Amino acid sequence: MKRVYIEDFPRHVGEEVEVAGWLYNQRGSNKFRFLLVRDGTGIVQSVCSREEKGDEFFEFAKALTQETSILVRGTIKQDDRAPGGYELVLTDLEKVADSVDYPISPKEHGVDFLMNNRHLWLRSSKQHAILRIRHEVIRAIRDFFNERGFINFDTPMFTPNAVEGTTTLFSTEYFDSIAYLTQSGQLYAEAGAMAFGKVYTFGPTFRAEKSKTRRHLTEFWMIEPEVAYLDLAGDMDLAEDMTVFVVQRVLQNRQTELKALDRDLSKLESIQKPFPRLHYDEACEVLMAYQKEHPDEEEAKFEPGEDFGGRHETILASAYDRPVFVTHFPAEIKAFYMKRDPEQTDRVLGFDMLGPEGYGELIGGSVREDDLDVLLGRIREHELPEEPFNWYLDLRRYGSVPHAGFGLGLERTITWICGRDHLREAIPFPRMMYRMTP
Ligand code: 4AD
Ligand code: MG
């Protein structure tokens, strides 16, 4: 018999097929059993009647427990009342393997329990939907850059130096020396941009974040485009185009999953160009005004010159129905490689893109310092060792050009699109300060 995936049912209505999957759940009476069968691509309901199938078959079906692996055979019938819009009219049922005392029952469980059972929790409908959306987001990002002539440029995980500050480095033995797990592929992507014009990285990055916030993982995936001869405005245009493209793709292809997550679609439909662009000084004014109105709110306290905390990002973004760019941060609070604004030399030609609905920074980007002596000075100011950066400085010795890029946090983007409140659900096996298992 032909084996068909549940997501392909619309093309096989009326046919007798086999579904290879697991029992998601069952309910019913002593006369009828409604078996919900999942196969990884969807869930379908199959009805078993005692009268039709006889006592032995009926009792066999009734005794099947949650997550037993089964082969179900039947005819596909369109039925608007059934979950998913189709029903499998049962003819035969075969058990593959038992599932005894499956730990995740349909009742509510605490997050810690679910995280300890992450390897099984992945089968639950919401987690399943989030990770299918993750897949769509990854595909969309790759398509976006591939369609625009970017070269995929893979960068190393073992590195000899810091990129984004020395306080969040993971170090590991590397034969007779020490290696750091990469915080960002950017410096290597810059070499790629000088060789290929426009490149993007797509890979895991690591930060020893000693924070327990819902926005931080210690291992997360980052996408970093880098483009020769690109300026700040062009860099933001690229970030904006990419974000709109990705959201549109998910809206087009993942309606079922968004519905399973009860996502408010209007919030995603409003993600259209242009995104507002706010100078850091304007952002400060907004924050100072807010503080004046809410003098008792501890988390909202702010002094111009400081970096934004999560609460500040939420306040700034709350005025808009789409992401907002904040530009020209004080150089003091930003990375050594960012180019200064010649018109305002204590500021950098960089931006953060803040997501709406309180999701915080989704993207950080900048123009890179392209002058050899200035860059060398910055490396010294930041008290970074010079030797590991020697190759990076070569990019300024041999045909240096203005260039820019950004880094998109994959899990932050997924969490936002899915409307979830913690990054831990946006990756199959999250790594956080207090969690490395399963
Ligand atoms: O702003 P960040 O630190 O920028 C860079 O790493 C640059 N080198 C990027 C570039 O210009 N090529 O990080 C970029 C993004 C953030 O906006 C955020 O979305 C995400 O990476 N991110 C994290 N995501 C999850 N957990 C963490 N601990 C993260 N730290 C940053
Ligand atoms: Mg940043």
PDB file of C-alpha atoms in Angstrom, residues 4-149:
ATOM      1  CA  VAL A   4       1.748   8.994   2.253  1.00  0.00           C
ATOM      2  CA  TYR A   5       2.805  11.849   4.539  1.00  0.00           C
ATOM      3  CA  ILE A   6      -0.061  13.650   6.250  1.00  0.00           C
ATOM      4  CA  GLU A   7       0.980  17.003   4.804  1.00  0.00           C
ATOM      5  CA  ASP A   8       0.495  15.500   1.326  1.00  0.00           C
ATOM      6  CA  PHE A   9      -3.082  14.336   2.011  1.00  0.00           C
ATOM      7  CA  PRO A  10      -4.725  17.035  -0.143  1.00  0.00           C
ATOM      8  CA  ARG A  11      -3.207  15.355  -3.236  1.00  0.00           C
ATOM      9  CA  HIS A  12      -4.485  11.888  -2.321  1.00  0.00           C
ATOM     10  CA  VAL A  13      -8.132  12.329  -1.341  1.00  0.00           C
ATOM     11  CA  GLY A  14     -10.144   9.145  -1.917  1.00  0.00           C
ATOM     12  CA  GLU A  15      -7.049   6.904  -2.033  1.00  0.00           C
ATOM     13  CA  GLU A  16      -6.334   4.090   0.361  1.00  0.00           C
ATOM     14  CA  VAL A  17      -2.953   4.800   1.989  1.00  0.00           C
ATOM     15  CA  GLU A  18      -0.693   3.951   4.897  1.00  0.00           C
ATOM     16  CA  VAL A  19       0.487   6.473   7.487  1.00  0.00           C
ATOM     17  CA  ALA A  20       3.627   5.555   9.429  1.00  0.00           C
ATOM     18  CA  GLY A  21       3.710   7.432  12.689  1.00  0.00           C
ATOM     19  CA  TRP A  22       2.884   7.575  16.357  1.00  0.00           C
ATOM     20  CA  LEU A  23      -0.285   7.784  18.391  1.00  0.00           C
ATOM     21  CA  TYR A  24      -0.530  11.401  19.513  1.00  0.00           C
ATOM     22  CA  ASN A  25      -3.609  10.924  21.603  1.00  0.00           C
ATOM     23  CA  GLN A  26      -6.920   9.118  21.616  1.00  0.00           C
ATOM     24  CA  ARG A  27     -10.358   9.732  23.046  1.00  0.00           C
ATOM     25  CA  GLY A  28     -13.846   8.385  22.611  1.00  0.00           C
ATOM     26  CA  SER A  29     -16.257   5.901  24.107  1.00  0.00           C
ATOM     27  CA  ASN A  30     -16.744   2.172  24.239  1.00  0.00           C
ATOM     28  CA  LYS A  31     -18.288   2.368  20.766  1.00  0.00           C
ATOM     29  CA  PHE A  32     -15.966   4.782  18.955  1.00  0.00           C
ATOM     30  CA  ARG A  33     -12.280   5.641  19.333  1.00  0.00           C
ATOM     31  CA  PHE A  34     -10.859   8.778  17.778  1.00  0.00           C
ATOM     32  CA  LEU A  35      -7.165   8.139  17.207  1.00  0.00           C
ATOM     33  CA  LEU A  36      -4.991  11.155  16.584  1.00  0.00           C
ATOM     34  CA  VAL A  37      -2.008   9.989  14.590  1.00  0.00           C
ATOM     35  CA  ARG A  38       1.072  12.114  13.918  1.00  0.00           C
ATOM     36  CA  ASP A  39       3.808  11.365  11.414  1.00  0.00           C
ATOM     37  CA  GLY A  40       6.058  14.401  11.842  1.00  0.00           C
ATOM     38  CA  THR A  41       4.427  16.351   9.013  1.00  0.00           C
ATOM     39  CA  GLY A  42       0.994  16.699  10.567  1.00  0.00           C
ATOM     40  CA  ILE A  43      -1.752  15.124  12.638  1.00  0.00           C
ATOM     41  CA  VAL A  44      -4.737  13.204  11.321  1.00  0.00           C
ATOM     42  CA  GLN A  45      -7.773  11.753  12.996  1.00  0.00           C
ATOM     43  CA  SER A  46      -8.801   8.196  12.372  1.00  0.00           C
ATOM     44  CA  VAL A  47     -12.061   6.788  13.679  1.00  0.00           C
ATOM     45  CA  CYS A  48     -12.443   3.216  14.870  1.00  0.00           C
ATOM     46  CA  SER A  49     -15.926   1.829  15.471  1.00  0.00           C
ATOM     47  CA  ARG A  50     -16.583  -1.313  17.526  1.00  0.00           C
ATOM     48  CA  GLU A  51     -19.509  -2.265  15.376  1.00  0.00           C
ATOM     49  CA  GLU A  52     -17.477  -2.129  12.164  1.00  0.00           C
ATOM     50  CA  LYS A  53     -14.146  -3.506  13.303  1.00  0.00           C
ATOM     51  CA  GLY A  54     -15.242  -6.083  15.874  1.00  0.00           C
ATOM     52  CA  ASP A  55     -14.382  -6.420  19.570  1.00  0.00           C
ATOM     53  CA  GLU A  56     -10.823  -7.704  19.261  1.00  0.00           C
ATOM     54  CA  PHE A  57      -9.631  -4.971  16.910  1.00  0.00           C
ATOM     55  CA  PHE A  58     -11.487  -2.319  18.891  1.00  0.00           C
ATOM     56  CA  GLU A  59      -9.927  -3.355  22.222  1.00  0.00           C
ATOM     57  CA  PHE A  60      -6.495  -3.482  20.586  1.00  0.00           C
ATOM     58  CA  ALA A  61      -6.912   0.099  19.349  1.00  0.00           C
ATOM     59  CA  LYS A  62      -8.328   1.296  22.655  1.00  0.00           C
ATOM     60  CA  ALA A  63      -5.329  -0.080  24.567  1.00  0.00           C
ATOM     61  CA  LEU A  64      -2.756   1.802  22.473  1.00  0.00           C
ATOM     62  CA  THR A  65      -0.973   4.357  24.630  1.00  0.00           C
ATOM     63  CA  GLN A  66       0.386   7.806  23.852  1.00  0.00           C
ATOM     64  CA  GLU A  67       3.406   7.763  21.476  1.00  0.00           C
ATOM     65  CA  THR A  68       3.122   4.092  20.564  1.00  0.00           C
ATOM     66  CA  SER A  69       4.558   3.810  17.060  1.00  0.00           C
ATOM     67  CA  ILE A  70       1.949   2.533  14.627  1.00  0.00           C
ATOM     68  CA  LEU A  71       1.130   1.960  10.977  1.00  0.00           C
ATOM     69  CA  VAL A  72      -2.381   3.088  10.143  1.00  0.00           C
ATOM     70  CA  ARG A  73      -4.126   2.218   6.911  1.00  0.00           C
ATOM     71  CA  GLY A  74      -7.287   3.734   5.557  1.00  0.00           C
ATOM     72  CA  THR A  75      -8.950   5.955   2.974  1.00  0.00           C
ATOM     73  CA  ILE A  76      -8.387   9.718   2.954  1.00  0.00           C
ATOM     74  CA  LYS A  77     -11.608  11.668   3.297  1.00  0.00           C
ATOM     75  CA  GLN A  78     -11.974  15.425   3.238  1.00  0.00           C
ATOM     76  CA  ASP A  79     -13.815  16.559   6.363  1.00  0.00           C
ATOM     77  CA  ASP A  80     -13.868  20.178   7.432  1.00  0.00           C
ATOM     78  CA  ARG A  81     -14.758  19.251  11.002  1.00  0.00           C
ATOM     79  CA  ALA A  82     -11.683  17.036  11.486  1.00  0.00           C
ATOM     80  CA  PRO A  83      -8.459  18.547  12.835  1.00  0.00           C
ATOM     81  CA  GLY A  84      -6.391  19.468   9.771  1.00  0.00           C
ATOM     82  CA  GLY A  85      -9.382  19.122   7.433  1.00  0.00           C
ATOM     83  CA  TYR A  86      -8.944  15.408   6.595  1.00  0.00           C
ATOM     84  CA  GLU A  87      -9.856  12.105   8.158  1.00  0.00           C
ATOM     85  CA  LEU A  88      -8.393   8.669   7.629  1.00  0.00           C
ATOM     86  CA  VAL A  89     -11.232   6.162   7.432  1.00  0.00           C
ATOM     87  CA  LEU A  90      -9.591   3.287   9.248  1.00  0.00           C
ATOM     88  CA  THR A  91      -9.195  -0.117   7.642  1.00  0.00           C
ATOM     89  CA  ASP A  92      -6.188  -1.533   9.456  1.00  0.00           C
ATOM     90  CA  LEU A  93      -3.830  -0.783  12.311  1.00  0.00           C
ATOM     91  CA  GLU A  94      -0.454  -2.273  13.192  1.00  0.00           C
ATOM     92  CA  LYS A  95       1.729  -1.670  16.240  1.00  0.00           C
ATOM     93  CA  VAL A  96       5.458  -1.095  15.641  1.00  0.00           C
ATOM     94  CA  ALA A  97       6.707  -0.553  19.200  1.00  0.00           C
ATOM     95  CA  ASP A  98       5.248   0.196  22.630  1.00  0.00           C
ATOM     96  CA  SER A  99       5.411   3.434  24.547  1.00  0.00           C
ATOM     97  CA  VAL A 100       4.883   2.786  28.235  1.00  0.00           C
ATOM     98  CA  ASP A 101       4.229   5.659  30.672  1.00  0.00           C
ATOM     99  CA  TYR A 102       5.148   8.442  28.258  1.00  0.00           C
ATOM    100  CA  PRO A 103       6.194  11.238  30.613  1.00  0.00           C
ATOM    101  CA  ILE A 104       4.568  14.180  28.813  1.00  0.00           C
ATOM    102  CA  SER A 105       0.828  13.800  29.142  1.00  0.00           C
ATOM    103  CA  PRO A 106      -1.604  16.310  27.658  1.00  0.00           C
ATOM    104  CA  LYS A 107      -1.945  18.025  31.078  1.00  0.00           C
ATOM    105  CA  GLU A 108       0.099  21.071  32.025  1.00  0.00           C
ATOM    106  CA  HIS A 109       3.740  20.568  33.019  1.00  0.00           C
ATOM    107  CA  GLY A 110       6.298  22.952  34.498  1.00  0.00           C
ATOM    108  CA  VAL A 111       8.955  24.370  32.181  1.00  0.00           C
ATOM    109  CA  ASP A 112      11.812  22.700  34.036  1.00  0.00           C
ATOM    110  CA  PHE A 113      10.200  19.303  33.635  1.00  0.00           C
ATOM    111  CA  LEU A 114       9.596  19.946  29.962  1.00  0.00           C
ATOM    112  CA  MET A 115      13.165  21.154  29.427  1.00  0.00           C
ATOM    113  CA  ASN A 116      14.491  17.997  31.106  1.00  0.00           C
ATOM    114  CA  ASN A 117      12.413  16.061  28.600  1.00  0.00           C
ATOM    115  CA  ARG A 118      13.294  18.275  25.675  1.00  0.00           C
ATOM    116  CA  HIS A 119      14.113  15.226  23.530  1.00  0.00           C
ATOM    117  CA  LEU A 120      10.451  14.198  23.840  1.00  0.00           C
ATOM    118  CA  TRP A 121       8.887  17.644  24.218  1.00  0.00           C
ATOM    119  CA  LEU A 122       9.885  18.257  20.568  1.00  0.00           C
ATOM    120  CA  ARG A 123       6.957  16.018  19.594  1.00  0.00           C
ATOM    121  CA  SER A 124       4.342  18.296  21.191  1.00  0.00           C
ATOM    122  CA  SER A 125       2.323  20.428  18.831  1.00  0.00           C
ATOM    123  CA  LYS A 126       3.580  23.887  19.805  1.00  0.00           C
ATOM    124  CA  GLN A 127       7.253  22.890  19.936  1.00  0.00           C
ATOM    125  CA  HIS A 128       6.801  21.098  16.668  1.00  0.00           C
ATOM    126  CA  ALA A 129       5.298  24.213  15.084  1.00  0.00           C
ATOM    127  CA  ILE A 130       8.106  26.465  16.342  1.00  0.00           C
ATOM    128  CA  LEU A 131      10.819  24.235  14.907  1.00  0.00           C
ATOM    129  CA  ARG A 132       9.061  23.934  11.570  1.00  0.00           C
ATOM    130  CA  ILE A 133       8.983  27.725  11.482  1.00  0.00           C
ATOM    131  CA  ARG A 134      12.691  27.727  12.373  1.00  0.00           C
ATOM    132  CA  HIS A 135      13.288  25.592   9.313  1.00  0.00           C
ATOM    133  CA  GLU A 136      11.287  28.016   7.155  1.00  0.00           C
ATOM    134  CA  VAL A 137      13.184  31.023   8.527  1.00  0.00           C
ATOM    135  CA  ILE A 138      16.530  29.347   7.777  1.00  0.00           C
ATOM    136  CA  ARG A 139      15.437  28.514   4.248  1.00  0.00           C
ATOM    137  CA  ALA A 140      14.139  32.033   3.672  1.00  0.00           C
ATOM    138  CA  ILE A 141      17.343  33.654   4.888  1.00  0.00           C
ATOM    139  CA  ARG A 142      19.450  31.449   2.637  1.00  0.00           C
ATOM    140  CA  ASP A 143      17.158  32.119  -0.326  1.00  0.00           C
ATOM    141  CA  PHE A 144      17.267  35.849   0.341  1.00  0.00           C
ATOM    142  CA  PHE A 145      21.054  36.024   0.187  1.00  0.00           C
ATOM    143  CA  ASN A 146      21.496  33.385  -2.501  1.00  0.00           C
ATOM    144  CA  GLU A 147      19.026  35.151  -4.798  1.00  0.00           C
ATOM    145  CA  ARG A 148      20.992  38.363  -4.364  1.00  0.00           C
ATOM    146  CA  GLY A 149      24.349  36.915  -5.380  1.00  0.00           C
TER     147      GLY A 149
END
